[in-house]
mmCIF file of N, CA and C in Angstrom:
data_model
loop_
_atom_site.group_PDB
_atom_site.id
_atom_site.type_symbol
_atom_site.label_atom_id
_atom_site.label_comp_id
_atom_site.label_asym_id
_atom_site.label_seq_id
_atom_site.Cartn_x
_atom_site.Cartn_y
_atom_site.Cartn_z
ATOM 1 N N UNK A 1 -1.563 6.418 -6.346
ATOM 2 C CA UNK A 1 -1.827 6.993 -5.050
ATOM 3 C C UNK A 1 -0.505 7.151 -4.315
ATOM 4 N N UNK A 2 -0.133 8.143 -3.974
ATOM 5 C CA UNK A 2 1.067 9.200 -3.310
ATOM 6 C C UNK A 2 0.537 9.034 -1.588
ATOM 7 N N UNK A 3 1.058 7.833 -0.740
ATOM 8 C CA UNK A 3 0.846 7.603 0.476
ATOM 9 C C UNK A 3 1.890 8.150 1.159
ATOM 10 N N UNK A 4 1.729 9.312 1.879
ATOM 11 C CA UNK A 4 3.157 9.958 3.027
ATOM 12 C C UNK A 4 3.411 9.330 4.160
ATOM 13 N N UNK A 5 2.369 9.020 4.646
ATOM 14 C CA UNK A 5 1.764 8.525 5.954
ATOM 15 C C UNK A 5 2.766 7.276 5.576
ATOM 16 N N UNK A 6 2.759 6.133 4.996
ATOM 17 C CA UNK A 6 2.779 5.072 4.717
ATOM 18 C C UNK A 6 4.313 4.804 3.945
ATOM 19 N N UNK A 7 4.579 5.786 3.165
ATOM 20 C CA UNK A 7 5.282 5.745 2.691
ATOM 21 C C UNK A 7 5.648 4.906 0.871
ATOM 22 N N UNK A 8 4.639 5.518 0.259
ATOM 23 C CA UNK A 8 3.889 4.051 -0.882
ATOM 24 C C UNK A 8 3.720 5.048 -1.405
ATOM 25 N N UNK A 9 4.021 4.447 -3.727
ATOM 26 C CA UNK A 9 3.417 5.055 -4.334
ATOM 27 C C UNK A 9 2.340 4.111 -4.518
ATOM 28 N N UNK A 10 1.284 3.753 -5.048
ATOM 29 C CA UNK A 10 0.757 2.553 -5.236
ATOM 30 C C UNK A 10 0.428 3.379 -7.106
ATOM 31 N N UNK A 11 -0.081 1.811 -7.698
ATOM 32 C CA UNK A 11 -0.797 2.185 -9.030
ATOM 33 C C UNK A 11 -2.376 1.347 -9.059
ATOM 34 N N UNK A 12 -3.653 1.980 -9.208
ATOM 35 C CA UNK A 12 -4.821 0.955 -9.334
ATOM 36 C C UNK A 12 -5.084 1.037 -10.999
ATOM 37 N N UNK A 13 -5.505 0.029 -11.282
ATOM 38 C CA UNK A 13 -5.552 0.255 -12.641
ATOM 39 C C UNK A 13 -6.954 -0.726 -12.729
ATOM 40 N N UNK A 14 -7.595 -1.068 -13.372
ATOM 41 C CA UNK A 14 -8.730 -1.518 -13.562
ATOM 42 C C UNK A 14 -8.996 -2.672 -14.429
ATOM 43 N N UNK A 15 -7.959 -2.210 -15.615
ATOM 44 C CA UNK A 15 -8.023 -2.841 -16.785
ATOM 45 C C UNK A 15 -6.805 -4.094 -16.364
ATOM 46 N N UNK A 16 -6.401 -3.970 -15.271
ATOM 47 C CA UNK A 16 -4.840 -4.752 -14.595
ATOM 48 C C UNK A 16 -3.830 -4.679 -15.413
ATOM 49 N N UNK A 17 -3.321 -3.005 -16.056
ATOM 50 C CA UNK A 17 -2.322 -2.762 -16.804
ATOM 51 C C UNK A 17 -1.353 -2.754 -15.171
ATOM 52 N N UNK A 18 0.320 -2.827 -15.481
ATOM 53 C CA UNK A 18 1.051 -2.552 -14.867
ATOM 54 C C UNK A 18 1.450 -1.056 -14.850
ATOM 55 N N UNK A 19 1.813 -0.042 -13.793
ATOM 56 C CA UNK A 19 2.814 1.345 -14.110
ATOM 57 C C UNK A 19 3.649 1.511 -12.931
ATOM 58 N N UNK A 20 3.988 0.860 -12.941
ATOM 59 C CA UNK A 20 5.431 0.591 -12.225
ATOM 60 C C UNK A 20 6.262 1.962 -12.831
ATOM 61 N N UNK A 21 6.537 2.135 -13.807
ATOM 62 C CA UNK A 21 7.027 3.497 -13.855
ATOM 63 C C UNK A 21 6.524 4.339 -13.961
ATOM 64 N N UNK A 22 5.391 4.954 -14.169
ATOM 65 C CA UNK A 22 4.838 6.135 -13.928
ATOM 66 C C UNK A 22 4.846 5.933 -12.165
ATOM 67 N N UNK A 23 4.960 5.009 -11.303
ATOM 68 C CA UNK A 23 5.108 5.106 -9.920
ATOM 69 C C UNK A 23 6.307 5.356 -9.435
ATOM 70 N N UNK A 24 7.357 5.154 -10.548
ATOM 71 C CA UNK A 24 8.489 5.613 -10.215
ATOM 72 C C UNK A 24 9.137 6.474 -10.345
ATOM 73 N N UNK A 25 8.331 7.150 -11.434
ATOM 74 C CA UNK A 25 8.470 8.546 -11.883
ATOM 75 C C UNK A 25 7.984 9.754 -10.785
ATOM 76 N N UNK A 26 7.187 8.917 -10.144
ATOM 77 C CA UNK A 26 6.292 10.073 -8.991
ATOM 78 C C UNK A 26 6.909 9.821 -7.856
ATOM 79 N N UNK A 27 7.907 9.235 -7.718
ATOM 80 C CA UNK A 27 8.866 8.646 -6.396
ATOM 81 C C UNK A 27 9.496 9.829 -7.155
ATOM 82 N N UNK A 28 10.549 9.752 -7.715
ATOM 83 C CA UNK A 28 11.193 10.652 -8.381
ATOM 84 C C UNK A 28 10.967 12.358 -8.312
ATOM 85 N N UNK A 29 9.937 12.735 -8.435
ATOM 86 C CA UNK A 29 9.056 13.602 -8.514
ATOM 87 C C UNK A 29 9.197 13.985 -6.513
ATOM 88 N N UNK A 30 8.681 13.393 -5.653
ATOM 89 C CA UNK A 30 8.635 13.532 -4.805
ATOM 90 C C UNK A 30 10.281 13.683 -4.098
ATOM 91 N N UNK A 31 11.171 12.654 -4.587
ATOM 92 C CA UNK A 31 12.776 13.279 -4.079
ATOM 93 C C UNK A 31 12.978 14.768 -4.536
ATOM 94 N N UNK A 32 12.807 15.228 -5.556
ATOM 95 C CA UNK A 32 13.272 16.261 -5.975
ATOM 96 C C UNK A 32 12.417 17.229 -5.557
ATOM 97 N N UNK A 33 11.259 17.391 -5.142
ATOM 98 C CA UNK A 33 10.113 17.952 -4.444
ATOM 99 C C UNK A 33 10.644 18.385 -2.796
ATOM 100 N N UNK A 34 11.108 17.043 -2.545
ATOM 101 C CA UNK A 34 11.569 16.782 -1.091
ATOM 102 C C UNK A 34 13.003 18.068 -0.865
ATOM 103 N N UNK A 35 13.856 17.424 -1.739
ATOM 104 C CA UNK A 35 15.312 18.219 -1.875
ATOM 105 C C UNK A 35 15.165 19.558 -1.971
ATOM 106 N N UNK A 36 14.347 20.040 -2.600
ATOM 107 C CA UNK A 36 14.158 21.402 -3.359
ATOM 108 C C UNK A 36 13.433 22.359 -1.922
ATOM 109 N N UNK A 37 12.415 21.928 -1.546
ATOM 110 C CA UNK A 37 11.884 22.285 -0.421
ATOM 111 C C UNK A 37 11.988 22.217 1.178
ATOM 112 N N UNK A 38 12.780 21.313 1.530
ATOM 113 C CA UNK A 38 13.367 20.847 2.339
ATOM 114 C C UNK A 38 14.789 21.009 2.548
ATOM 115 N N UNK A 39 15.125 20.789 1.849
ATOM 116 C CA UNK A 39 16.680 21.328 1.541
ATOM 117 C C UNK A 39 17.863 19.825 1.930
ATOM 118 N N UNK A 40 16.823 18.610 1.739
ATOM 119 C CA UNK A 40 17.602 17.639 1.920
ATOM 120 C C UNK A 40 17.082 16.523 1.375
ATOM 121 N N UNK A 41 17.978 15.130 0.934
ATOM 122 C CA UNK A 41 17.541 13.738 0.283
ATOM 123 C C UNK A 41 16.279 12.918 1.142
ATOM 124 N N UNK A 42 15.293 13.327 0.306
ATOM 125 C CA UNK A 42 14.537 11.727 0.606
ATOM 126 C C UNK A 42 15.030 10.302 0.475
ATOM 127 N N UNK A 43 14.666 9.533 2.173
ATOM 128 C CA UNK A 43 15.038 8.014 1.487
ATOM 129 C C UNK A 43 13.985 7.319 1.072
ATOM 130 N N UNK A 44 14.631 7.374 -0.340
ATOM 131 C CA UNK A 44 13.664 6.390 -0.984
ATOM 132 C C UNK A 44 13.679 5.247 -0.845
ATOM 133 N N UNK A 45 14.724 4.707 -0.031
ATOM 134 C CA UNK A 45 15.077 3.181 0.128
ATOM 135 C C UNK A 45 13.691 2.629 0.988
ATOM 136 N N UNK A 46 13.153 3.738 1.919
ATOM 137 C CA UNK A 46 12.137 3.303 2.175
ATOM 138 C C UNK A 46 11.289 3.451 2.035
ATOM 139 N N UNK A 47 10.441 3.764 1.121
ATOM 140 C CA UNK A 47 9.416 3.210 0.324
ATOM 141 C C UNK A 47 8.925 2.496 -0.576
ATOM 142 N N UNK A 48 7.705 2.110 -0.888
ATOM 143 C CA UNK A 48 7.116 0.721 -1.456
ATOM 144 C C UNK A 48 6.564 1.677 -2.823
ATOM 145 N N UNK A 49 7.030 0.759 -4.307
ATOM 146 C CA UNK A 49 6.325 1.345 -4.887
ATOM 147 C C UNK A 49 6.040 0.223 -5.972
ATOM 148 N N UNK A 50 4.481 0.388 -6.568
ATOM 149 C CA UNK A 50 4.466 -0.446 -7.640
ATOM 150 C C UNK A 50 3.000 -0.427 -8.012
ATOM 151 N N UNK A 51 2.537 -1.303 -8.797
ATOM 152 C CA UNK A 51 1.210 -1.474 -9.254
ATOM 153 C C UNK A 51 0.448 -2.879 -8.285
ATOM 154 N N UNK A 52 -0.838 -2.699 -8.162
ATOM 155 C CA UNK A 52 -1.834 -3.396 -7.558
ATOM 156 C C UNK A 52 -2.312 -4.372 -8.381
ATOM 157 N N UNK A 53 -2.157 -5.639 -7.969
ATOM 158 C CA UNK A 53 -3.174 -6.560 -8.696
ATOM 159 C C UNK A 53 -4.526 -7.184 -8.460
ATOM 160 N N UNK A 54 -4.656 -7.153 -7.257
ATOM 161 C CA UNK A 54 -5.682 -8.069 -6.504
ATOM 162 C C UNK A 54 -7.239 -6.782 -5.887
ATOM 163 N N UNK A 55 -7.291 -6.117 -6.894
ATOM 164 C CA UNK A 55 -8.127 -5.141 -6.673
ATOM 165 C C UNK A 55 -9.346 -5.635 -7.607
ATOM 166 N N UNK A 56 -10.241 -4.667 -7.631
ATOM 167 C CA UNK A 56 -11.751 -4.539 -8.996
ATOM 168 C C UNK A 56 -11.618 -4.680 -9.519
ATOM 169 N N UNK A 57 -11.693 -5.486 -10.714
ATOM 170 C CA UNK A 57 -11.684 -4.687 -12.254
ATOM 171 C C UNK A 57 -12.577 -5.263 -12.703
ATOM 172 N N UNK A 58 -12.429 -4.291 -14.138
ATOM 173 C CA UNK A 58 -13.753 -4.036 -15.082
ATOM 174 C C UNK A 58 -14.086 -4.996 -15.950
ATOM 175 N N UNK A 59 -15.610 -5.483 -16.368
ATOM 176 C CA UNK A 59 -15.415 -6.422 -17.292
ATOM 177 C C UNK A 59 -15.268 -5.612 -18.520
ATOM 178 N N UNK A 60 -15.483 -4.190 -18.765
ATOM 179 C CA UNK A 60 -15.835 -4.013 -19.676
ATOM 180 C C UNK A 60 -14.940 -2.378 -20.412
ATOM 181 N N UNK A 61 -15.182 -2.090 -21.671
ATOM 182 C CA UNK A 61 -14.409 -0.783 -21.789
ATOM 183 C C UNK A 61 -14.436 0.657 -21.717
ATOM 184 N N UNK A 62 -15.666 0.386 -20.695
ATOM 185 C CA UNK A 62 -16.811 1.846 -20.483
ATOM 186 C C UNK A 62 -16.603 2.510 -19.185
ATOM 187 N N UNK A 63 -16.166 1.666 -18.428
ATOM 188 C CA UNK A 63 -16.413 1.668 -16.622
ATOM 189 C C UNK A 63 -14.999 2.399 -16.107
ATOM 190 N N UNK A 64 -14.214 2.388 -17.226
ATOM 191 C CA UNK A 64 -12.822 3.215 -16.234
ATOM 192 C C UNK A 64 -12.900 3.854 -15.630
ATOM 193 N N UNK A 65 -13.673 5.329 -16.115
ATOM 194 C CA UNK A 65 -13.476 6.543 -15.272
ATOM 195 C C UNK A 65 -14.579 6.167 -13.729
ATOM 196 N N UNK A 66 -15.583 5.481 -13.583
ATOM 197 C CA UNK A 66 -16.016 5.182 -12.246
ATOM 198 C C UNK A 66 -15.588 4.524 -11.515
ATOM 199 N N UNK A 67 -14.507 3.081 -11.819
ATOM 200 C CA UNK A 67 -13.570 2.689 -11.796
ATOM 201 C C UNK A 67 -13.001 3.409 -10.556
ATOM 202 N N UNK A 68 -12.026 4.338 -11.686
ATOM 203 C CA UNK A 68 -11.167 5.267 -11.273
ATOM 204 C C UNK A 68 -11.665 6.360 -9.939
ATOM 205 N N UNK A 69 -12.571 6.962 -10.067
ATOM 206 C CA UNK A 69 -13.722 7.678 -8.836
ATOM 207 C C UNK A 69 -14.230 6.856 -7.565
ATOM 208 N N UNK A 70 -14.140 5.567 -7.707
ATOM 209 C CA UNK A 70 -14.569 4.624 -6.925
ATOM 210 C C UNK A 70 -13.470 4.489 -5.893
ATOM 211 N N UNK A 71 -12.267 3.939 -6.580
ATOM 212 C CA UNK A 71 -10.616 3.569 -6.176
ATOM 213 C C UNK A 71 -10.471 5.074 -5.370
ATOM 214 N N UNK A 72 -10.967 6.567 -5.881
ATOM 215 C CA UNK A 72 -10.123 7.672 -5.090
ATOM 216 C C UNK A 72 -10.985 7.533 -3.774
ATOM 217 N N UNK A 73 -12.418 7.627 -3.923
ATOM 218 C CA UNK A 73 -12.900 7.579 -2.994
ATOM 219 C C UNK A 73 -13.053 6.407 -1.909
ATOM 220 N N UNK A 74 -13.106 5.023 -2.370
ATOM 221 C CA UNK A 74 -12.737 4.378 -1.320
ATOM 222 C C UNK A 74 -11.519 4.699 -0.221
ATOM 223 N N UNK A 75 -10.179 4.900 -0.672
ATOM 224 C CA UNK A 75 -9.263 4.923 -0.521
ATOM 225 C C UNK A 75 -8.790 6.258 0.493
ATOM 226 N N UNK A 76 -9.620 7.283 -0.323
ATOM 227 C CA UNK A 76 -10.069 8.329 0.569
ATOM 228 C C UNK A 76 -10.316 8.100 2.017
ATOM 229 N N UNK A 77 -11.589 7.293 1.918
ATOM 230 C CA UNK A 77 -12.424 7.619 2.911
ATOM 231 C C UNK A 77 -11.778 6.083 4.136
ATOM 232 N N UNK A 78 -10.371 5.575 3.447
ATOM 233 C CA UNK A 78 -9.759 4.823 4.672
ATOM 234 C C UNK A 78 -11.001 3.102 4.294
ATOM 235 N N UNK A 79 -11.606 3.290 3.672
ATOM 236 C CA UNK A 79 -12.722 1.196 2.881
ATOM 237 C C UNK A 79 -11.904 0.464 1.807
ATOM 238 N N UNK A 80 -11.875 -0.608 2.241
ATOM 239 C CA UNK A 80 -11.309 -1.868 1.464
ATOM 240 C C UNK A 80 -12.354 -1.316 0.249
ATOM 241 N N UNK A 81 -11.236 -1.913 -0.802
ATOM 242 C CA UNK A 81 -11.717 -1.959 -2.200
ATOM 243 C C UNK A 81 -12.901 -3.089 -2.271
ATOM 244 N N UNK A 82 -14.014 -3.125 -1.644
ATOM 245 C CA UNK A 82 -14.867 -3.984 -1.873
ATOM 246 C C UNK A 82 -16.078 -4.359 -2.894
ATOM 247 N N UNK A 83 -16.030 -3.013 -4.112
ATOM 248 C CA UNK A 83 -17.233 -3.462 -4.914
ATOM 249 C C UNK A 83 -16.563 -4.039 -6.313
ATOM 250 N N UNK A 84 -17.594 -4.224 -7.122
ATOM 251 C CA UNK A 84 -17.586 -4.575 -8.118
ATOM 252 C C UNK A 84 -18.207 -4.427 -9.547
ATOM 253 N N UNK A 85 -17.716 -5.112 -10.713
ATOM 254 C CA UNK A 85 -18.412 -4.724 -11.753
ATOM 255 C C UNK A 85 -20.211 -4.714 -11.695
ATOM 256 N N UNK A 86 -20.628 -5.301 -11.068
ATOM 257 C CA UNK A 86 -22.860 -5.613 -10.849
ATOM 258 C C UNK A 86 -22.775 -3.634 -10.131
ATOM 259 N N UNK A 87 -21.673 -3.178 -9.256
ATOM 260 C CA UNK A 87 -22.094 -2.110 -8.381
ATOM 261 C C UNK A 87 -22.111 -0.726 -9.270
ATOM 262 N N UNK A 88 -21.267 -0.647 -10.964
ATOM 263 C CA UNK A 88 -20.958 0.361 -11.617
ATOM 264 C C UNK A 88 -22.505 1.128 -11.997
ATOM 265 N N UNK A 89 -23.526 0.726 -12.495
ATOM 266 C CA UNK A 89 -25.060 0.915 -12.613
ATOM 267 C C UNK A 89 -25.274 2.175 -11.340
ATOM 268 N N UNK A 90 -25.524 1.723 -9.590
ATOM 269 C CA UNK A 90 -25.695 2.178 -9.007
ATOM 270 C C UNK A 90 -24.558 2.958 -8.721
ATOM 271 N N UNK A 91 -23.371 2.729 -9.025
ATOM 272 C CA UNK A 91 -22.384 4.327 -8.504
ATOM 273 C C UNK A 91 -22.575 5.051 -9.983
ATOM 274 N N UNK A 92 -22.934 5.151 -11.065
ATOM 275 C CA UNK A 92 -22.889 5.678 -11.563
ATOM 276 C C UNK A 92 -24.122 6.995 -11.672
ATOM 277 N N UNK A 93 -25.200 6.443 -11.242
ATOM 278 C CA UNK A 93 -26.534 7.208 -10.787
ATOM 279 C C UNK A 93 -25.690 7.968 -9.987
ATOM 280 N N UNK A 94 -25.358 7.457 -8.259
ATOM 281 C CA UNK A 94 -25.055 8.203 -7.129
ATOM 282 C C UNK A 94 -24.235 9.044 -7.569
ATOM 283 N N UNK A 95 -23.425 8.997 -8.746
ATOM 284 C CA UNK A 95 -22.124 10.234 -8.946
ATOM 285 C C UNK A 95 -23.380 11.545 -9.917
ATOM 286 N N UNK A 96 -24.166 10.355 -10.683
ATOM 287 C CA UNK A 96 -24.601 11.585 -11.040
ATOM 288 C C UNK A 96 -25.879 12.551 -10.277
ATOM 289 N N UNK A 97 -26.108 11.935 -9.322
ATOM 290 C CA UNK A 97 -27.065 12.585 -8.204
ATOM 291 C C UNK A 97 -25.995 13.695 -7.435
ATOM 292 N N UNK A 98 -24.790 13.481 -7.161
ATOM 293 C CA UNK A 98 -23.587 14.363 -6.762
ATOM 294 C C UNK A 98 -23.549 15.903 -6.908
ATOM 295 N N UNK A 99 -23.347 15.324 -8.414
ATOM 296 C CA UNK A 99 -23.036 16.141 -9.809
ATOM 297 C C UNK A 99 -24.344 17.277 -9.581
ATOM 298 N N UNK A 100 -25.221 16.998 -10.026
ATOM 299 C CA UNK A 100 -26.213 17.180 -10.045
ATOM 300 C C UNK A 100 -26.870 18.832 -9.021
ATOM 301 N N UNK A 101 -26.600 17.678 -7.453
ATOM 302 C CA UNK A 101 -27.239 18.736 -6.248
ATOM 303 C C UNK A 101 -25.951 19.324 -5.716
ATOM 304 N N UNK A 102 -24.665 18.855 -6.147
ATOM 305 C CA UNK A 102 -23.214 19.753 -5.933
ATOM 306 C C UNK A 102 -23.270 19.017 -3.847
ATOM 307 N N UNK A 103 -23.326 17.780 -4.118
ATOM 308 C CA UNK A 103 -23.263 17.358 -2.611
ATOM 309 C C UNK A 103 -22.687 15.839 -2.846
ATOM 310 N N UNK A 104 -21.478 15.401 -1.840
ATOM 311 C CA UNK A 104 -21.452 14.403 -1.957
ATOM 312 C C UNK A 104 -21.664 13.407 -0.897
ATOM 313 N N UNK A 105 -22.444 12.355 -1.134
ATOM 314 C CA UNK A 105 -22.749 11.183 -0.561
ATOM 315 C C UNK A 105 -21.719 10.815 0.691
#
């Protein structure tokens, strides 16, 4: 997650892999984004970048991608990461009720 406001790359991962560099790669990504369009250096000195530990995760090797849909949309919508593996059952219906009537919850 690419925070402007904030100034943060963050990484959620589920499985509690680290990507510290793919977050740094997208820092990276964003100086040269910055330079190119702007016509001047981003400081990167100030921003935060790294991987999350103290988030959801999965017990299991099925649940990533809701996981993953869960993390955009919480995060989205400004809500603490508050559910959990018992909640994947019922978000997985609600995504596919979504899907479905092309409306989201």
């Amino acid at each position: 997650v690419i925070d402007l406001k904030f100034k943060t790359v963050k990484s959620y991962d589920s499985m509690c892999q680290r990507h510290d560099d793919i977050c740094n790669l997208l820092l990276l990504y964003l100086k040269e984004e910055h330079k190119a369009k702007k016509g001047r250096e981003l400081d990167s000195a100030r921003w935060t970048v790294g991987s999350l530990k103290d988030i959801p995760q999965q017990k299991n090797g099925s649940d990533c991608g809701v996981f993953a849909c869960k993390y955009a949309d919480y995060i989205a919508k400004g809500k603490p990461l508050t559910f959990k593996q018992c909640h994947m059952p019922l978000f997985r219906k609600l995504m596919m009720w979504e899907i479905l009537n092309q409306k989201l919850l």
